[in-house]
Short mmCIF file of C-alpha atoms and ligand atoms in Angstrom, two decimals:
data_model
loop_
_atom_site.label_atom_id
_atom_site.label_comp_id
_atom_site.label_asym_id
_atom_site.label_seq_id
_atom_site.Cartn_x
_atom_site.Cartn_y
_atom_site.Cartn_z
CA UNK F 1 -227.13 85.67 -31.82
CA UNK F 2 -223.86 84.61 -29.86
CA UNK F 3 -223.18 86.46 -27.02
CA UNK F 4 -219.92 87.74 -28.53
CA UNK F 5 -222.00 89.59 -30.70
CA UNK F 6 -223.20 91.54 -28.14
CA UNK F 7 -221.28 95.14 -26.92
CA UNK F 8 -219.95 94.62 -23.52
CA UNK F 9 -218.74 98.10 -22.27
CA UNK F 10 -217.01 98.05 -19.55
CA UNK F 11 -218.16 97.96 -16.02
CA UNK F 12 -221.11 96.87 -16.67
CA UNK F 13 -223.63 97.33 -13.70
CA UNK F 14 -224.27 93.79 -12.05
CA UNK F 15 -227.13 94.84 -9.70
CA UNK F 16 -230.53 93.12 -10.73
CA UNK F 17 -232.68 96.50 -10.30
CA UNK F 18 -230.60 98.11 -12.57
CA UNK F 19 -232.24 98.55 -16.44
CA UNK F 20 -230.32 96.35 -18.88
CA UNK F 21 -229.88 97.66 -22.15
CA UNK F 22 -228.55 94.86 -25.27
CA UNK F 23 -226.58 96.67 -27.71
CA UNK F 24 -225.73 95.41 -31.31
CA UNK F 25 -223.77 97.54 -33.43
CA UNK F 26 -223.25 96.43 -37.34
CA UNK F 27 -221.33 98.20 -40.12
CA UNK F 28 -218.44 101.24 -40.90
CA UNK F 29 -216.01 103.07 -38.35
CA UNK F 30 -218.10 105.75 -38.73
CA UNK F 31 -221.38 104.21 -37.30
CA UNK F 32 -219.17 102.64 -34.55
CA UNK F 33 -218.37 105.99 -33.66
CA UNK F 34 -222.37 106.44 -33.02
CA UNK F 35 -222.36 103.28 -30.80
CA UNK F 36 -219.91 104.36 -28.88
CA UNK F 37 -221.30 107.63 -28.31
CA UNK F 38 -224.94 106.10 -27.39
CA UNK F 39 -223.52 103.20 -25.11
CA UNK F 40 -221.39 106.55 -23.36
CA UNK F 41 -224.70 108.44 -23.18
CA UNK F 42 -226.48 105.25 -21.20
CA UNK F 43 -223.78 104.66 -19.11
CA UNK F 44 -223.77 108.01 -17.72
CA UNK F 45 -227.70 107.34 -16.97
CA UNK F 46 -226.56 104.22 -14.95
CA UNK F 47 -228.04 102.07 -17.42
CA UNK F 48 -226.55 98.51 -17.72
CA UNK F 49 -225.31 96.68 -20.93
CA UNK F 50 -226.79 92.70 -21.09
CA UNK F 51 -224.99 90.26 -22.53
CA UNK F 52 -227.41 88.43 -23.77
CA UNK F 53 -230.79 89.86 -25.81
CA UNK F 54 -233.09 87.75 -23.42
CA UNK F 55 -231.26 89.19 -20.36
CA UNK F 56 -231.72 92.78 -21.67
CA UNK F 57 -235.01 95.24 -20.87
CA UNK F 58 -234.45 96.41 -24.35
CA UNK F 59 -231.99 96.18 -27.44
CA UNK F 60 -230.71 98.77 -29.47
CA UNK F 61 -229.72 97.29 -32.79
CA UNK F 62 -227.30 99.72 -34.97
CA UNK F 63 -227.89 99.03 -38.55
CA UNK F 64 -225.69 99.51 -41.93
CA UNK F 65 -227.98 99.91 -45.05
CA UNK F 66 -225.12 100.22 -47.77
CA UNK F 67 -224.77 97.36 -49.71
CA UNK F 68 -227.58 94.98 -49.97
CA UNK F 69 -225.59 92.19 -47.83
CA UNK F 70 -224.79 94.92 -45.19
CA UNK F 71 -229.18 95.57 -45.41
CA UNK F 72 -230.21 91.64 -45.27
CA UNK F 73 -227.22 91.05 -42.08
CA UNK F 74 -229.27 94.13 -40.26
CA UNK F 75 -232.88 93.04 -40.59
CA UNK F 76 -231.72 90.00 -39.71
CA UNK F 77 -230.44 90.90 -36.46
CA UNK F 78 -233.36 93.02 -35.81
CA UNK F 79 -235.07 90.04 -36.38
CA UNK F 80 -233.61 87.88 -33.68
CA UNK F 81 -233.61 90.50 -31.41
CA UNK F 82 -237.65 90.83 -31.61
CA UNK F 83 -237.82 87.10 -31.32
CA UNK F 84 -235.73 86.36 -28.55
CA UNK F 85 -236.15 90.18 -26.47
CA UNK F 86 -239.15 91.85 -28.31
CA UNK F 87 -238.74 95.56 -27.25
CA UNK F 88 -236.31 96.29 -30.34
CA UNK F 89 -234.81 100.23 -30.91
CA UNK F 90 -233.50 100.41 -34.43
CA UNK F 91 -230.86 103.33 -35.30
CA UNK F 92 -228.28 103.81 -38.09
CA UNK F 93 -228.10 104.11 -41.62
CA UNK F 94 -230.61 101.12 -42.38
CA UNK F 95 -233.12 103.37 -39.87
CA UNK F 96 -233.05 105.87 -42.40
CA UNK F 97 -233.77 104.21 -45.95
CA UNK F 98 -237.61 104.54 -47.66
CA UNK F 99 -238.49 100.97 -48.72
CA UNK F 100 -241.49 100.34 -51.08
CA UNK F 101 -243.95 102.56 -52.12
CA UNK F 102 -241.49 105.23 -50.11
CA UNK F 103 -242.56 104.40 -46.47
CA UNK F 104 -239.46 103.35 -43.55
CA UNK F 105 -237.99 100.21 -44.63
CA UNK F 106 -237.40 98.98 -41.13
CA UNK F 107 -241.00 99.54 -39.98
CA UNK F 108 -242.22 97.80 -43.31
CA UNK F 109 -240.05 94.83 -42.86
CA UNK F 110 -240.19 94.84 -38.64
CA UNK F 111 -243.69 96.49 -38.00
CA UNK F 112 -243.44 95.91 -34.05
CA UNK F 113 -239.90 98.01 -33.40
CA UNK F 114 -240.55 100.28 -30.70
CA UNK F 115 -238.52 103.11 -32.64
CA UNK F 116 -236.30 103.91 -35.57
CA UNK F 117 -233.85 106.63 -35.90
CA UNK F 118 -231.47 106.93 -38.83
CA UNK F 119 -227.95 107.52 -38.31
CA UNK F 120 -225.88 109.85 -35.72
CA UNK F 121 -228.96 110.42 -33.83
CA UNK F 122 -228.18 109.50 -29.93
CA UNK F 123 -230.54 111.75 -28.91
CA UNK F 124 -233.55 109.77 -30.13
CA UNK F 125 -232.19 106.94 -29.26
CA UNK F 126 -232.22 107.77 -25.65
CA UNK F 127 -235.39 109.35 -25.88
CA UNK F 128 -236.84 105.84 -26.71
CA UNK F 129 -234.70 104.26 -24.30
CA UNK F 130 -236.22 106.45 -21.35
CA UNK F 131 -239.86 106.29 -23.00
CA UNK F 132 -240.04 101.96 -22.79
CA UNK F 133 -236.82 101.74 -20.13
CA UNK F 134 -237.29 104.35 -17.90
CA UNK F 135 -234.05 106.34 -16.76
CA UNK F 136 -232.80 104.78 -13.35
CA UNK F 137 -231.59 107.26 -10.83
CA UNK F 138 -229.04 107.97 -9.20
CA UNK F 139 -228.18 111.09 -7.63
CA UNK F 140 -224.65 110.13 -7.85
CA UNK F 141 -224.74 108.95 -11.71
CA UNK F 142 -226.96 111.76 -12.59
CA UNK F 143 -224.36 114.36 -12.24
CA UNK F 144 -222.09 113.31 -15.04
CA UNK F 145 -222.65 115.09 -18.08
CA UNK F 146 -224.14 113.93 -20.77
CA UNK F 147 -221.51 114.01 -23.26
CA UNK F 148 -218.10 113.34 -21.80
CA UNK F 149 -215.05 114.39 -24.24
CA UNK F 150 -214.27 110.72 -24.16
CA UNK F 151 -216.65 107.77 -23.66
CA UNK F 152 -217.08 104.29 -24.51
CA UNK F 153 -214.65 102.72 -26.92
CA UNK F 154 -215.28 100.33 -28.98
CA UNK F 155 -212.10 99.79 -30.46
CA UNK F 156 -208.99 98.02 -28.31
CA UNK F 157 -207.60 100.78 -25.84
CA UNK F 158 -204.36 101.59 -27.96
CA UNK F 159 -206.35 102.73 -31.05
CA UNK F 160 -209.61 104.95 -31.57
CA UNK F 161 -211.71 106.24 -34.32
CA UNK F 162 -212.06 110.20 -34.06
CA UNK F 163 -214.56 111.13 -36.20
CA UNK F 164 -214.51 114.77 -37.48
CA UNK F 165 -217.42 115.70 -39.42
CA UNK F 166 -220.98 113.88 -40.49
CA UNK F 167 -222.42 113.43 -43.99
CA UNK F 168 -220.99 114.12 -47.16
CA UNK F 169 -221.86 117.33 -49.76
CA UNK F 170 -220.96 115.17 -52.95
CA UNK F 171 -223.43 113.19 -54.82
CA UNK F 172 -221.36 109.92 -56.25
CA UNK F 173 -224.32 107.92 -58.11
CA UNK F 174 -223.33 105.44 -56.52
CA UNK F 175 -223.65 106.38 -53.22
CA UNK F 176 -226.54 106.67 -51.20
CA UNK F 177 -224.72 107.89 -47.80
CA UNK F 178 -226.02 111.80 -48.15
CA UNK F 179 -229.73 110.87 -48.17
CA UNK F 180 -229.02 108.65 -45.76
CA UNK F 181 -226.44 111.03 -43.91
CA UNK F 182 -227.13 114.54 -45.17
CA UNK F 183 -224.98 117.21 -46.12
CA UNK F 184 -221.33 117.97 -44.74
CA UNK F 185 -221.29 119.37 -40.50
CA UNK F 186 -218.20 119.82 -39.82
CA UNK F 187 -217.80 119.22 -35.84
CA UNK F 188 -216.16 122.61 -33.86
CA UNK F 189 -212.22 122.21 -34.21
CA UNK F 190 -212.06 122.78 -30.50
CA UNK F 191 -214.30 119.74 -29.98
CA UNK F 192 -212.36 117.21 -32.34
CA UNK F 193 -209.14 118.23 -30.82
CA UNK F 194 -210.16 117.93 -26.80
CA UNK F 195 -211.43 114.67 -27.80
CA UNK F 196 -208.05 114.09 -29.30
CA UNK F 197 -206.16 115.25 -26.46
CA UNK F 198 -208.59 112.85 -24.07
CA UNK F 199 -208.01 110.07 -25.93
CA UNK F 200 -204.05 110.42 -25.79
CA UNK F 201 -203.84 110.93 -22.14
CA UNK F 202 -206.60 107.84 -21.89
CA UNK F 203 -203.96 106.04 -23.22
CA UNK F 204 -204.08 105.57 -26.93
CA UNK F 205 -201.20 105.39 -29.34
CA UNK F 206 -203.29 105.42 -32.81
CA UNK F 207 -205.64 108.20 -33.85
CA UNK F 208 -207.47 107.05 -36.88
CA UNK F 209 -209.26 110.42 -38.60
CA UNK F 210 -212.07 109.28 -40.53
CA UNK F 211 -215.48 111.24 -42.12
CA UNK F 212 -217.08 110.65 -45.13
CA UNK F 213 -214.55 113.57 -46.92
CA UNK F 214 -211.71 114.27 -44.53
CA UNK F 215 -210.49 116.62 -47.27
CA UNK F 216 -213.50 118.40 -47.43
CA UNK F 217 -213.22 119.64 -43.31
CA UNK F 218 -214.32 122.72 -42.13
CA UNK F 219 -215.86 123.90 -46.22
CA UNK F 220 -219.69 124.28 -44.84
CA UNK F 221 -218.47 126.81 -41.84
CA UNK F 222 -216.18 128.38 -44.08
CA UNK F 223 -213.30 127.70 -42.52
CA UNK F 224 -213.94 129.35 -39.65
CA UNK F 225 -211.78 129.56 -36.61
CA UNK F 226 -211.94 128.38 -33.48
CA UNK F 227 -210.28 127.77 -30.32
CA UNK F 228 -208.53 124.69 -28.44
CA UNK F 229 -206.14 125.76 -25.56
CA UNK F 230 -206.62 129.34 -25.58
CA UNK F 231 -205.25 129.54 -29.10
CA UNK F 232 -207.23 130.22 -32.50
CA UNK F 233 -207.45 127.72 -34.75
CA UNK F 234 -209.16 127.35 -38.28
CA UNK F 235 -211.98 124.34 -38.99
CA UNK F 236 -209.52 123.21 -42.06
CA UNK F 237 -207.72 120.38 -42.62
CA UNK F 238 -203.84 121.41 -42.59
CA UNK F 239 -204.31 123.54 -39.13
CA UNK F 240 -206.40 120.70 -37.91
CA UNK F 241 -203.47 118.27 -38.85
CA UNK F 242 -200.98 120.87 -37.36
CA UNK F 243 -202.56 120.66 -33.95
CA UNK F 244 -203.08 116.48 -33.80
CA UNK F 245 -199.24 116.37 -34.64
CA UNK F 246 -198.75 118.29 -31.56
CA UNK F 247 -201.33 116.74 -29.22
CA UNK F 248 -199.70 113.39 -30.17
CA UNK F 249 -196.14 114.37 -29.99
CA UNK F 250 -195.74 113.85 -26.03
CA UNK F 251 -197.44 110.57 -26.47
CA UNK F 252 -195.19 109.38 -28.91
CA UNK F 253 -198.81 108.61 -30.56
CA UNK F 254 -199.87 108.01 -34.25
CA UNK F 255 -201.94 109.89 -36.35
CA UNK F 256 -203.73 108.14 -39.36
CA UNK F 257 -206.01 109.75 -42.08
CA UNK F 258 -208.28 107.99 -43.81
CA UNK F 259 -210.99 109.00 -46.69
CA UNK F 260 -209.29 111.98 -48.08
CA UNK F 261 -209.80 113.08 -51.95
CA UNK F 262 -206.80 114.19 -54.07
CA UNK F 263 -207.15 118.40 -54.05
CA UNK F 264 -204.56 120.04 -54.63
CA UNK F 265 -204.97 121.71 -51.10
CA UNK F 266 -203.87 118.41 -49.48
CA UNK F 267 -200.49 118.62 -50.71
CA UNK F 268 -199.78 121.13 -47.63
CA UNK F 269 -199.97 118.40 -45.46
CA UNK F 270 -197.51 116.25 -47.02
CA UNK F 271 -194.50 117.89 -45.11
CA UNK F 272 -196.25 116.91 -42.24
CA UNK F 273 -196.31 113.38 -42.95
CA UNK F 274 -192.46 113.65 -44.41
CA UNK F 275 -191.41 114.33 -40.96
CA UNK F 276 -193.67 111.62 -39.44
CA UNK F 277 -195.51 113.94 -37.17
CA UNK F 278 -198.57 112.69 -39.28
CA UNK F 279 -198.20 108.96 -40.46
CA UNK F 280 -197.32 109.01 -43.87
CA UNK F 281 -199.97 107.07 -44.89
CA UNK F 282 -203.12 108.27 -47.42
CA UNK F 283 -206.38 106.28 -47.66
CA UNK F 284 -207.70 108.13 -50.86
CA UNK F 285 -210.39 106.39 -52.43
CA UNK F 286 -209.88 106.90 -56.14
CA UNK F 287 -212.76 104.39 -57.51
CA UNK F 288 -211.49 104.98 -61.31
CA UNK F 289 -208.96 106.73 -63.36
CA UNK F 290 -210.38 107.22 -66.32
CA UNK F 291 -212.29 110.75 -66.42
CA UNK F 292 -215.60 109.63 -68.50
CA UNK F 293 -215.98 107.04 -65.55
CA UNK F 294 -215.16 108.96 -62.87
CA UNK F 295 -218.01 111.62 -64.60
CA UNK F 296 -220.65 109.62 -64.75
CA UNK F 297 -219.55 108.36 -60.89
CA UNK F 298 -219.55 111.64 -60.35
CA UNK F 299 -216.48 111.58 -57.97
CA UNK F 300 -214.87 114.95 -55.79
CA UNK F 301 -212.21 115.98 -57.28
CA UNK F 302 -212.85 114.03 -60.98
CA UNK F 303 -211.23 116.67 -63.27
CA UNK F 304 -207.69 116.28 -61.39
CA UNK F 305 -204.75 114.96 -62.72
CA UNK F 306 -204.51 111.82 -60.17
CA UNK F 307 -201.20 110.34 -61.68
CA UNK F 308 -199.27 113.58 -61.11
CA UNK F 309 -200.56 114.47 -57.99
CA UNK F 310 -199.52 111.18 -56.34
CA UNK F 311 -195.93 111.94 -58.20
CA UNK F 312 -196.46 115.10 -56.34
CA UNK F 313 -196.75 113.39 -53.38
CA UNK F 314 -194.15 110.88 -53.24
CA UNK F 315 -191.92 113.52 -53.78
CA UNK F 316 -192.71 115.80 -51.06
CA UNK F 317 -193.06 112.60 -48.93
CA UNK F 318 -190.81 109.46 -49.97
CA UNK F 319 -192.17 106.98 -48.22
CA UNK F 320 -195.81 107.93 -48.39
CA UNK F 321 -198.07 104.65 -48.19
CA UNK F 322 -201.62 105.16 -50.30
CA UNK F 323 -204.34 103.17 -49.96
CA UNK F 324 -207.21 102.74 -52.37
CA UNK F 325 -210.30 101.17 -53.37
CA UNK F 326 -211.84 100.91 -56.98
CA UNK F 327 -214.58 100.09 -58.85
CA UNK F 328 -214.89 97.39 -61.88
CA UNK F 329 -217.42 97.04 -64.18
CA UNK F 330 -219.21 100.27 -63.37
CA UNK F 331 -222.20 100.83 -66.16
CA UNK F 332 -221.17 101.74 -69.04
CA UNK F 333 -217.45 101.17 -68.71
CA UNK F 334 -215.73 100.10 -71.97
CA UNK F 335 -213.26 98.04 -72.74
CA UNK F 336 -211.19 100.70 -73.21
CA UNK F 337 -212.05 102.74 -70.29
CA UNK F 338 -211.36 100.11 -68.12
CA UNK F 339 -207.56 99.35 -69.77
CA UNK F 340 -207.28 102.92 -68.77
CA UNK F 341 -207.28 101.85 -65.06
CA UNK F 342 -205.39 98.61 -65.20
CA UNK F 343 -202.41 101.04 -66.80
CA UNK F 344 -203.50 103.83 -64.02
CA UNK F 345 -202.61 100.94 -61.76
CA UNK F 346 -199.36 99.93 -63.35
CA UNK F 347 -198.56 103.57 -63.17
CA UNK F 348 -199.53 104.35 -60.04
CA UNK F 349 -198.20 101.57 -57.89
CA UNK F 350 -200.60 102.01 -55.16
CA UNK F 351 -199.64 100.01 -51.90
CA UNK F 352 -202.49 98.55 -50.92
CA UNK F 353 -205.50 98.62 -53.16
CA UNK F 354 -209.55 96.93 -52.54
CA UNK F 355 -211.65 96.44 -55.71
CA UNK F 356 -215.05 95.84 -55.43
CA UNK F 357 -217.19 94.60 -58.90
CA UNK F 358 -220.12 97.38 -59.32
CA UNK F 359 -223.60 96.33 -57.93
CA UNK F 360 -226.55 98.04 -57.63
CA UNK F 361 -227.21 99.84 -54.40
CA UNK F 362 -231.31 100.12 -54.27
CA UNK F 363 -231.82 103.99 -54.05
CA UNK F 364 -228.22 104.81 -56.24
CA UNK F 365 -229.05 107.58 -59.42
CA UNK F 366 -225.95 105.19 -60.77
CA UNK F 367 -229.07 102.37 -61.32
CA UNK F 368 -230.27 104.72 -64.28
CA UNK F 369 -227.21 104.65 -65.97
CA UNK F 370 -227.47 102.90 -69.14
CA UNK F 371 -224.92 100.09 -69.89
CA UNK F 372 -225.41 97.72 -66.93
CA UNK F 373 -222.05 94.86 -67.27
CA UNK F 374 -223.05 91.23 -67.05
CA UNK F 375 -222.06 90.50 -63.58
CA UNK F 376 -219.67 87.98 -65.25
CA UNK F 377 -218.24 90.71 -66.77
CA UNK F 378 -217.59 92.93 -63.93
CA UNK F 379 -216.50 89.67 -61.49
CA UNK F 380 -213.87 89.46 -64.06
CA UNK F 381 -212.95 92.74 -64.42
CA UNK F 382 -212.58 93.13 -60.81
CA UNK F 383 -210.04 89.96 -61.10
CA UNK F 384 -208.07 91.43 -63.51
CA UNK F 385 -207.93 94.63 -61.12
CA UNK F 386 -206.78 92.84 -58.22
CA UNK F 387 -204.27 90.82 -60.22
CA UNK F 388 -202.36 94.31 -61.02
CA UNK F 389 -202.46 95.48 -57.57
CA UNK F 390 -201.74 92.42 -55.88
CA UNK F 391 -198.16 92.05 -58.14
CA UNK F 392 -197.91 95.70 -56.60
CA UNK F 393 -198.81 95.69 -53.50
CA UNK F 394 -196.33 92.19 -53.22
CA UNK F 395 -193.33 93.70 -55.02
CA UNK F 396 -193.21 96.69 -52.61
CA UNK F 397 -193.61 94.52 -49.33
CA UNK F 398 -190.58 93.00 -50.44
CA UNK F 399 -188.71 96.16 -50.98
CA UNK F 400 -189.39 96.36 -46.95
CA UNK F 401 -187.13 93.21 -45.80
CA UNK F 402 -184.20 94.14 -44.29
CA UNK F 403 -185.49 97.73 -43.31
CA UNK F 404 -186.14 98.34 -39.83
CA UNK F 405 -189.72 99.73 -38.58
CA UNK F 406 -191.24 100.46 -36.16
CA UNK F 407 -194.32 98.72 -35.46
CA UNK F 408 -197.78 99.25 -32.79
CA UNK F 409 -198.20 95.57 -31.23
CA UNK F 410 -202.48 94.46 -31.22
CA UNK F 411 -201.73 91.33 -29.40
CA UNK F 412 -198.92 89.93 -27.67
CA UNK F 413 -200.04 87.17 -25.32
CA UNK F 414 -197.38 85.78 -22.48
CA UNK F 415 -195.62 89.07 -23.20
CA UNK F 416 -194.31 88.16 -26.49
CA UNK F 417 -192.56 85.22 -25.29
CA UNK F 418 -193.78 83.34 -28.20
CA UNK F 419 -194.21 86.90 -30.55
CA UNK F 420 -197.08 88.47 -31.94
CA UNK F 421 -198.94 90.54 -34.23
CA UNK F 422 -198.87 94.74 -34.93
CA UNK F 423 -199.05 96.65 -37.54
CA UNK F 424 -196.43 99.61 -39.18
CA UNK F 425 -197.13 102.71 -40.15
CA UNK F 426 -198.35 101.06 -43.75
CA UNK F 427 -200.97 99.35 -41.88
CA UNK F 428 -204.45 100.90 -40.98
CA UNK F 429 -206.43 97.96 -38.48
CA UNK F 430 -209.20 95.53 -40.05
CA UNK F 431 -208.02 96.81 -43.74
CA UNK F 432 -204.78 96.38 -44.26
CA UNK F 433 -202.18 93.90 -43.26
CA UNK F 434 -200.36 93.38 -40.19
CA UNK F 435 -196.46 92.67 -39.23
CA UNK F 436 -196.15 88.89 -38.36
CA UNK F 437 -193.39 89.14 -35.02
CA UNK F 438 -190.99 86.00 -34.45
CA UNK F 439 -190.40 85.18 -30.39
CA UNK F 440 -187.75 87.85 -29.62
CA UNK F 441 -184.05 86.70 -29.76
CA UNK F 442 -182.83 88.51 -26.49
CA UNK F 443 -184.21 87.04 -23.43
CA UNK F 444 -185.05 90.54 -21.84
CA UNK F 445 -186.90 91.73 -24.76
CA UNK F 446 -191.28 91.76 -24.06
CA UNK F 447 -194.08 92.58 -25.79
CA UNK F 448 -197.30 94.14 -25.10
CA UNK F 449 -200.34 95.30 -26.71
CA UNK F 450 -199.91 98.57 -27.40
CA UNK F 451 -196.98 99.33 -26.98
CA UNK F 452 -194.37 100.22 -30.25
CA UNK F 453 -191.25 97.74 -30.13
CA UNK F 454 -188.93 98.05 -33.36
CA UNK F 455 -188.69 94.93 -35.79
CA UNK F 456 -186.00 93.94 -38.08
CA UNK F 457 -188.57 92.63 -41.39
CA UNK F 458 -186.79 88.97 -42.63
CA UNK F 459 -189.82 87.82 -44.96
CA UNK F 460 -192.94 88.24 -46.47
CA UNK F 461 -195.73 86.69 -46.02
CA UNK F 462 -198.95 87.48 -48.09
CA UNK F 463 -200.40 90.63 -47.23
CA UNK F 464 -198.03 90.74 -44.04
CA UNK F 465 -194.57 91.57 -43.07
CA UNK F 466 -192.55 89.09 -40.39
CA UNK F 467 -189.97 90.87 -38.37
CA UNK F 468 -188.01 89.75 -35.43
CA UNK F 469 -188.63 92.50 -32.42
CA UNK F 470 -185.52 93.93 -31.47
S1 LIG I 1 -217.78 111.19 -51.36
FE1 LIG I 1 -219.21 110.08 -52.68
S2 LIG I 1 -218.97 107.92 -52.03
FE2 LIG I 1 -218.15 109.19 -50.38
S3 LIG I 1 -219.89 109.49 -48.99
FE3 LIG I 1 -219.82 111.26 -50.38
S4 LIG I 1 -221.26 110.70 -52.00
FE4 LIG I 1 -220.73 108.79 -50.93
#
């Protein structure tokens, strides 16, 4: 374990007598949301973060238990943190899978953890925390409450993660999040949006929505209304988008939704996005097109007519940017079934598109499915997916040069002397790509991370766009 592996928050207590707590946190946005919110929660307390596991009085390691690479990278680290510390917390999804013969997983692998939680779960966390690293005081520290409406980021200070509801109510066979996750809790409207409205005035210019069905907001409390700023407001996706727009507005701030399913409810807020007060940009994952596939997936919203709803779409909202990811080689997927998604593909024209070849996810009901692909056979497949959608994704990039866009700067050193790197409103951070910028042509013109500058686009370059800031 390299240090840079290790969470630094910020302002980290130097003061030997002070409790040192390491803090590794593996996998998704959404379980870096749960970081942040535990590495908030001991910071209050007036614990310190180490740097180092052997400096530390304790590690917390945050797992990821979906795909078996994502499983071996966790027990790993839980592994070197025993060795090198050897007071170990686990938490996260990993904390919450049965491993042979049903017991946890994590204790059958790692009998001599001190505790494991499974995901979203801060409060056990810190329970163990104060049990083996008890709770320094301070009368000083002691009075800020526990749960701030903005704490530790994780993320660079121009961009943040809100996260708006836990778990997920579908059952993809693929998918093993609910039992590890449970069913759909919507957070309180009021909640998600002062957290919104804190992280604006903190000083961020992205808001990246993200749950496990961001489409699906507000459906286990029926909708029901609640209150930010005096005014009623319903738990439900358009009003929620309704309110971000205007909580972002003054900060001349983005707003990004990811993970949303294509209902026919979501078209409402595509004249959001065709006025930009909501990026128009829709991370939808669509997994298949073909409906026999997508039953036995068992995907939300299987039975709609995906081809004309993105037509939909485009027209309410011309320059709407989707992203995807699908599946090749799922069991039982003909040769037929899949041509059906290469032409879906054709059709479709999605921007920017992930494939991933099926595999097995221990604990998926998609395992019993008969029909298992040679992995040969699905490598392939996914391939031929990702030749399609790269000839798409390529051809509308170049539709871009010449345009003008605007564009969120990441990095920018020597103020942009010798340019930098951002992204436009096409481009989510870590997934998709990023706008390459050329050293400035007027002498006066800087750069700075995060901060928006305006780029001419001249070229193309892979994945990414280069434009010259102007
Ligand atoms: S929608 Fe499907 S894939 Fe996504 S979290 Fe829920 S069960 Fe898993």
């Amino acid at each position: 374990m390299t240090e840079d592996t290790l969470v630094r928050p910020p302002d980290a207590a130097r003061s030997t007598g002070i409790p040192k707590i390491g803090f590794v946190s593996l996998g998704c946005p959404k379980a870096l949301t749960d970081s942040e919110l535990i590495l908030t929660r001991l910071s209050a307390e007036g614990y310190a973060t180490s740097k180092t596991f052997a400096g530390a009085d304790l590690v917390i390691v945050n797992t990821c238990g979906f795909i078996d690479d994502a499983v071996k990278e966790s027990l790993a680290t839980i592994g070197e943190a025993l060795a090198e510390n050897g007071k170990v917390v686990v938490t996260g999804c990993l904390g919450a899978k049965a491993g042979e013969g049903g017991g946890n997983l994590v204790r059958q692998m790692h009998p001599s953890v001190l505790a494991v939680t499974g995901p979203h779960a801060t409060q056990e966390v810190m329970d163990a925390v104060h049990l083996h690293v008890p709770k320094p005081h301070d009368p000083f520290v002691d009075l800020v409450p526990a749960r701030p409406s903005i704490g530790i980021k994780l993320t660079p200070k121009h961009y943040a993660y809100l996260k708006i509801s836990e778990g997920c109510n579908h059952r993809c066979t693929f998918c093993i999040i609910p039992s590890l996750r449970g069913d759909l809790v919507s957070r309180p409207v009021g909640d998600v949006l002062a957290e919104a409205a804190a992280l604006f005035e903190s000083g961020v210019k992205e808001l990246l929505v993200i749950s496990q069905d961001t489409s699906a907001y507000g459906v286990d409390v029926r909708y029901r209304t609640g209150f930010w700023n005096g005014r009623p407001v319903k738990t439900q996706l358009l009003e929620l988008c309704e309110r971000l727009a205007e909580i972002a507005e003054p900060h001349g701030a983005w707003v990004r939704l990811h993970y949303v399913y294509p209902y026919p409810h979501v078209d409402a807020v595509l004249p959001l996005m065709a006025t930009g007060r909501i990026l128009p940009y829709l991370d939808v994952p669509f997994q298949h097109s073909h409906p026999d596939v997508l039953r036995r997936m068992k995907r939300p919203a299987s039975g709609e007519k995906n081809l004309e709803r993105l037509a939909r779409w485009r027209e309410l909202c011309p320059e709407l940017v989707v992203r995807s990811t699908f599946i090749a080689g799922f069991p039982g997927e003909t040769e037929a079934e899949f041509e059906d998604l290469l032409a879906f593909l054709r059709e479709a024209k999605i921007d920017r598109a992930g494939c991933f070849a099926y595999s097995a996810v221990d604990g998926a009901t998609a395992n019993q499915i008969p029909g298992m692909l040679p992995i040969e056979l699905r490598e392939e497949r996914r391939a031929r997916v990702m030749a399609v959608t790269e000839a798409v994704s390529i051809e509308k990039l170049a539709r871009r040069v010449g345009a003008t866009m605007q564009v969120l700067v990441d990095s920018a050193p020597g103020l942009g002397r010798k340019g930098g790197v951002g992204r436009s409103y096409a481009d989510a951070p870590e997934i998709d790509g990023r706008v390459r910028l050329l050293p400035p042509e007027k002498a006066s013109k800087t750069l700075k991370a995060g901060e928006f500058t305006r780029a001419k686009i001249v070229a193309v370059d892979g994945h990414d766009l280069v434009g010259i800031p102007i």
